[in-house]
Amino acid sequence: MAREICLRLLTDRARTRQELAQALRRKGIPDDAAATVLERFDEVGLIDDAAFAGQWVRSRHAYRGLARRAIAVELRRKGVDDEVAGEALAEVDGESEERRARQLVDRKLRSLTVTTPEQQVVAGRRLVGMLARKGYGAGVAYRVVREALAQHGAELDDAEPPDD
């Protein structure tokens, strides 16, 4: 039974060992049976937290636009070891993170009206907030938004927060 549950879950997407263990616990599978199945799946390579973390980082950064900080939180929740997560997160450097933040801001700016000073302030706050929710630090978020608004003929105030 435990084997079938794990196989079914793994057909949807890769999962961490902790995710599978939690699913087995929810289904009422005894801990010893779950441990045996998980150990065997680990041996044959069906569970690989490092491969999962690498794929997760690439996917969440490219498609959701998440920063390293937000992805690290997700990996921790999924039970990926901090060292393994750190290695996977090393794939996303500061330059690619800033480039992705700029893409997110540019895309969102296309749907915003920023003709009056009041609209510029509101748009700036909304854009910085969006980046903050995606895990970008205040310094990066503010800089990217300020540059994007300047390109669109708008400006944010000069009180720039410190780099993170």
PDB file of C-alpha atoms in Angstrom:
ATOM      1  CA  MET A   1       0.000   0.000   0.000  1.00  0.00           C
ATOM      2  CA  ALA A   2       2.765   2.466   0.941  1.00  0.00           C
ATOM      3  CA  ARG A   3       4.579   1.677  -2.277  1.00  0.00           C
ATOM      4  CA  GLU A   4       1.499   2.406  -4.395  1.00  0.00           C
ATOM      5  CA  ILE A   5       0.838   5.685  -2.592  1.00  0.00           C
ATOM      6  CA  CYS A   6       4.401   6.859  -3.199  1.00  0.00           C
ATOM      7  CA  LEU A   7       4.382   5.801  -6.840  1.00  0.00           C
ATOM      8  CA  ARG A   8       1.092   7.596  -7.448  1.00  0.00           C
ATOM      9  CA  LEU A   9       2.441  10.788  -5.863  1.00  0.00           C
ATOM     10  CA  LEU A  10       5.656  10.585  -7.859  1.00  0.00           C
ATOM     11  CA  THR A  11       3.787  10.325 -11.154  1.00  0.00           C
ATOM     12  CA  ASP A  12       2.511  13.908 -10.716  1.00  0.00           C
ATOM     13  CA  ARG A  13       5.897  15.474  -9.970  1.00  0.00           C
ATOM     14  CA  ALA A  14       9.129  14.839  -8.112  1.00  0.00           C
ATOM     15  CA  ARG A  15       8.741  14.942  -4.353  1.00  0.00           C
ATOM     16  CA  THR A  16      11.035  15.133  -1.370  1.00  0.00           C
ATOM     17  CA  ARG A  17      11.425  12.339   1.106  1.00  0.00           C
ATOM     18  CA  GLN A  18       9.640  14.439   3.733  1.00  0.00           C
ATOM     19  CA  GLU A  19       6.658  15.077   1.452  1.00  0.00           C
ATOM     20  CA  LEU A  20       6.248  11.366   0.819  1.00  0.00           C
ATOM     21  CA  ALA A  21       6.656  10.556   4.515  1.00  0.00           C
ATOM     22  CA  GLN A  22       3.963  13.088   5.420  1.00  0.00           C
ATOM     23  CA  ALA A  23       1.598  11.680   2.795  1.00  0.00           C
ATOM     24  CA  LEU A  24       2.113   8.152   4.120  1.00  0.00           C
ATOM     25  CA  ARG A  25       1.506   9.347   7.675  1.00  0.00           C
ATOM     26  CA  ARG A  26      -1.751  11.036   6.604  1.00  0.00           C
ATOM     27  CA  LYS A  27      -2.874   7.771   4.983  1.00  0.00           C
ATOM     28  CA  GLY A  28      -2.238   5.906   8.237  1.00  0.00           C
ATOM     29  CA  ILE A  29       0.729   3.858   7.033  1.00  0.00           C
ATOM     30  CA  PRO A  30       2.813   2.586   9.994  1.00  0.00           C
ATOM     31  CA  ASP A  31       6.151   4.371  10.407  1.00  0.00           C
ATOM     32  CA  ASP A  32       8.231   1.201   9.981  1.00  0.00           C
ATOM     33  CA  ALA A  33       6.526   0.302   6.683  1.00  0.00           C
ATOM     34  CA  ALA A  34       6.881   3.880   5.452  1.00  0.00           C
ATOM     35  CA  ALA A  35      10.571   3.943   6.375  1.00  0.00           C
ATOM     36  CA  THR A  36      11.189   0.681   4.508  1.00  0.00           C
ATOM     37  CA  VAL A  37       9.482   1.917   1.332  1.00  0.00           C
ATOM     38  CA  LEU A  38      11.158   5.312   1.465  1.00  0.00           C
ATOM     39  CA  GLU A  39      14.578   3.735   1.992  1.00  0.00           C
ATOM     40  CA  ARG A  40      14.065   1.480  -1.020  1.00  0.00           C
ATOM     41  CA  PHE A  41      12.863   4.385  -3.186  1.00  0.00           C
ATOM     42  CA  ASP A  42      15.942   6.319  -2.087  1.00  0.00           C
ATOM     43  CA  GLU A  43      18.227   3.401  -3.037  1.00  0.00           C
ATOM     44  CA  VAL A  44      16.797   3.076  -6.553  1.00  0.00           C
ATOM     45  CA  GLY A  45      16.831   6.827  -7.153  1.00  0.00           C
ATOM     46  CA  LEU A  46      13.107   7.561  -7.131  1.00  0.00           C
ATOM     47  CA  ILE A  47      13.674  10.023  -4.284  1.00  0.00           C
ATOM     48  CA  ASP A  48      16.495  12.514  -4.772  1.00  0.00           C
ATOM     49  CA  ASP A  49      16.174  15.690  -2.711  1.00  0.00           C
ATOM     50  CA  ALA A  50      19.175  17.316  -4.441  1.00  0.00           C
ATOM     51  CA  ALA A  51      17.713  16.780  -7.918  1.00  0.00           C
ATOM     52  CA  PHE A  52      14.330  17.942  -6.654  1.00  0.00           C
ATOM     53  CA  ALA A  53      15.850  21.112  -5.188  1.00  0.00           C
ATOM     54  CA  GLY A  54      17.689  21.942  -8.421  1.00  0.00           C
ATOM     55  CA  GLN A  55      14.573  21.483 -10.522  1.00  0.00           C
ATOM     56  CA  TRP A  56      12.447  23.431  -8.023  1.00  0.00           C
ATOM     57  CA  VAL A  57      14.871  26.380  -7.998  1.00  0.00           C
ATOM     58  CA  ARG A  58      14.999  26.595 -11.789  1.00  0.00           C
ATOM     59  CA  SER A  59      11.235  26.280 -12.133  1.00  0.00           C
ATOM     60  CA  ARG A  60      10.214  28.718  -9.399  1.00  0.00           C
ATOM     61  CA  HIS A  61      12.748  31.330 -10.485  1.00  0.00           C
ATOM     62  CA  ALA A  62      11.982  31.117 -14.197  1.00  0.00           C
ATOM     63  CA  TYR A  63       8.213  30.677 -14.158  1.00  0.00           C
ATOM     64  CA  ARG A  64       7.064  32.287 -10.913  1.00  0.00           C
ATOM     65  CA  GLY A  65       9.810  34.903 -10.718  1.00  0.00           C
ATOM     66  CA  LEU A  66      10.661  34.050  -7.131  1.00  0.00           C
ATOM     67  CA  ALA A  67      13.883  35.270  -5.560  1.00  0.00           C
ATOM     68  CA  ARG A  68      16.334  33.008  -3.747  1.00  0.00           C
ATOM     69  CA  ARG A  69      14.919  33.991  -0.358  1.00  0.00           C
ATOM     70  CA  ALA A  70      11.364  32.873  -1.214  1.00  0.00           C
ATOM     71  CA  ILE A  71      12.562  29.670  -2.879  1.00  0.00           C
ATOM     72  CA  ALA A  72      14.683  28.827   0.179  1.00  0.00           C
ATOM     73  CA  VAL A  73      11.590  29.093   2.383  1.00  0.00           C
ATOM     74  CA  GLU A  74       9.665  26.759   0.070  1.00  0.00           C
ATOM     75  CA  LEU A  75      12.491  24.218   0.021  1.00  0.00           C
ATOM     76  CA  ARG A  76      12.713  24.282   3.813  1.00  0.00           C
ATOM     77  CA  ARG A  77       8.952  23.642   4.041  1.00  0.00           C
ATOM     78  CA  LYS A  78       9.350  20.667   1.722  1.00  0.00           C
ATOM     79  CA  GLY A  79      12.029  19.176   3.949  1.00  0.00           C
ATOM     80  CA  VAL A  80      15.089  19.840   1.814  1.00  0.00           C
ATOM     81  CA  ASP A  81      18.254  20.036   3.898  1.00  0.00           C
ATOM     82  CA  ASP A  82      19.680  23.586   4.136  1.00  0.00           C
ATOM     83  CA  GLU A  83      23.010  22.532   2.630  1.00  0.00           C
ATOM     84  CA  VAL A  84      21.313  20.838  -0.339  1.00  0.00           C
ATOM     85  CA  ALA A  85      19.049  23.874  -0.772  1.00  0.00           C
ATOM     86  CA  GLY A  86      22.054  26.195  -0.664  1.00  0.00           C
ATOM     87  CA  GLU A  87      23.775  24.275  -3.448  1.00  0.00           C
ATOM     88  CA  ALA A  88      20.658  24.409  -5.603  1.00  0.00           C
ATOM     89  CA  LEU A  89      20.101  28.110  -4.893  1.00  0.00           C
ATOM     90  CA  ALA A  90      23.656  28.871  -6.009  1.00  0.00           C
ATOM     91  CA  GLU A  91      22.367  28.447  -9.576  1.00  0.00           C
ATOM     92  CA  VAL A  92      20.569  31.796  -9.209  1.00  0.00           C
ATOM     93  CA  ASP A  93      23.135  34.583  -8.965  1.00  0.00           C
ATOM     94  CA  GLY A  94      22.452  38.219  -8.117  1.00  0.00           C
ATOM     95  CA  GLU A  95      22.548  39.281 -11.748  1.00  0.00           C
ATOM     96  CA  SER A  96      19.935  36.771 -12.912  1.00  0.00           C
ATOM     97  CA  GLU A  97      17.793  37.577  -9.877  1.00  0.00           C
ATOM     98  CA  GLU A  98      17.880  41.287 -10.710  1.00  0.00           C
ATOM     99  CA  ARG A  99      17.195  40.569 -14.391  1.00  0.00           C
ATOM    100  CA  ARG A 100      14.141  38.488 -13.454  1.00  0.00           C
ATOM    101  CA  ALA A 101      12.898  41.217 -11.106  1.00  0.00           C
ATOM    102  CA  ARG A 102      13.181  43.711 -13.968  1.00  0.00           C
ATOM    103  CA  GLN A 103      11.195  41.422 -16.270  1.00  0.00           C
ATOM    104  CA  LEU A 104       8.438  41.148 -13.665  1.00  0.00           C
ATOM    105  CA  VAL A 105       8.313  44.919 -13.198  1.00  0.00           C
ATOM    106  CA  ASP A 106       8.320  45.627 -16.940  1.00  0.00           C
ATOM    107  CA  ARG A 107       5.475  43.174 -17.517  1.00  0.00           C
ATOM    108  CA  LYS A 108       3.407  44.639 -14.682  1.00  0.00           C
ATOM    109  CA  LEU A 109       4.110  48.228 -15.801  1.00  0.00           C
ATOM    110  CA  ARG A 110       2.485  47.523 -19.162  1.00  0.00           C
ATOM    111  CA  SER A 111      -0.850  47.093 -17.393  1.00  0.00           C
ATOM    112  CA  LEU A 112      -0.532  50.115 -15.092  1.00  0.00           C
ATOM    113  CA  THR A 113      -1.371  53.748 -15.817  1.00  0.00           C
ATOM    114  CA  VAL A 114       1.443  56.011 -14.617  1.00  0.00           C
ATOM    115  CA  THR A 115       0.761  59.445 -16.085  1.00  0.00           C
ATOM    116  CA  THR A 116       0.193  61.563 -12.977  1.00  0.00           C
ATOM    117  CA  PRO A 117       2.568  61.916 -10.014  1.00  0.00           C
ATOM    118  CA  GLU A 118      -0.004  60.224  -7.753  1.00  0.00           C
ATOM    119  CA  GLN A 119      -0.270  57.246 -10.114  1.00  0.00           C
ATOM    120  CA  GLN A 120       3.520  57.039 -10.236  1.00  0.00           C
ATOM    121  CA  VAL A 121       3.734  56.834  -6.450  1.00  0.00           C
ATOM    122  CA  VAL A 122       0.984  54.197  -6.274  1.00  0.00           C
ATOM    123  CA  ALA A 123       2.560  52.186  -9.094  1.00  0.00           C
ATOM    124  CA  GLY A 124       5.963  52.350  -7.424  1.00  0.00           C
ATOM    125  CA  ARG A 125       4.557  51.079  -4.139  1.00  0.00           C
ATOM    126  CA  ARG A 126       2.623  48.297  -5.833  1.00  0.00           C
ATOM    127  CA  LEU A 127       5.659  47.174  -7.823  1.00  0.00           C
ATOM    128  CA  VAL A 128       7.993  47.199  -4.811  1.00  0.00           C
ATOM    129  CA  GLY A 129       5.348  45.270  -2.849  1.00  0.00           C
ATOM    130  CA  MET A 130       5.006  42.694  -5.619  1.00  0.00           C
ATOM    131  CA  LEU A 131       8.773  42.104  -5.623  1.00  0.00           C
ATOM    132  CA  ALA A 132       8.871  41.915  -1.826  1.00  0.00           C
ATOM    133  CA  ARG A 133       6.166  39.218  -1.858  1.00  0.00           C
ATOM    134  CA  LYS A 134       8.291  37.259  -4.316  1.00  0.00           C
ATOM    135  CA  GLY A 135      11.258  37.396  -1.925  1.00  0.00           C
ATOM    136  CA  TYR A 136      13.316  40.233  -3.394  1.00  0.00           C
ATOM    137  CA  GLY A 137      15.160  42.428  -0.903  1.00  0.00           C
ATOM    138  CA  ALA A 138      14.208  46.078  -0.439  1.00  0.00           C
ATOM    139  CA  GLY A 139      17.380  47.413  -2.079  1.00  0.00           C
ATOM    140  CA  VAL A 140      16.988  45.355  -5.243  1.00  0.00           C
ATOM    141  CA  ALA A 141      13.238  45.932  -5.447  1.00  0.00           C
ATOM    142  CA  TYR A 142      13.497  49.685  -5.000  1.00  0.00           C
ATOM    143  CA  ARG A 143      16.383  50.036  -7.471  1.00  0.00           C
ATOM    144  CA  VAL A 144      14.678  47.952 -10.175  1.00  0.00           C
ATOM    145  CA  VAL A 145      11.365  49.781  -9.778  1.00  0.00           C
ATOM    146  CA  ARG A 146      13.023  53.210  -9.761  1.00  0.00           C
ATOM    147  CA  GLU A 147      14.944  52.398 -12.961  1.00  0.00           C
ATOM    148  CA  ALA A 148      11.857  50.980 -14.686  1.00  0.00           C
ATOM    149  CA  LEU A 149       9.707  53.969 -13.757  1.00  0.00           C
ATOM    150  CA  ALA A 150      12.450  56.342 -14.915  1.00  0.00           C
ATOM    151  CA  GLN A 151      12.458  54.622 -18.292  1.00  0.00           C
ATOM    152  CA  HIS A 152       8.724  55.187 -18.466  1.00  0.00           C
ATOM    153  CA  GLY A 153       9.147  58.871 -17.595  1.00  0.00           C
ATOM    154  CA  ALA A 154       8.194  58.535 -13.942  1.00  0.00           C
ATOM    155  CA  GLU A 155      10.233  58.866 -10.776  1.00  0.00           C
ATOM    156  CA  LEU A 156      10.115  57.620  -7.230  1.00  0.00           C
ATOM    157  CA  ASP A 157      11.292  59.768  -4.353  1.00  0.00           C
ATOM    158  CA  ASP A 158      15.019  59.842  -3.609  1.00  0.00           C
ATOM    159  CA  ALA A 159      14.812  58.105  -0.226  1.00  0.00           C
ATOM    160  CA  GLU A 160      16.339  54.806  -1.310  1.00  0.00           C
ATOM    161  CA  PRO A 161      16.500  52.029   1.277  1.00  0.00           C
ATOM    162  CA  PRO A 162      19.883  50.424   1.917  1.00  0.00           C
ATOM    163  CA  ASP A 163      21.009  47.472  -0.211  1.00  0.00           C
ATOM    164  CA  ASP A 164      20.325  44.113   1.369  1.00  0.00           C
TER     165      ASP A 164
END
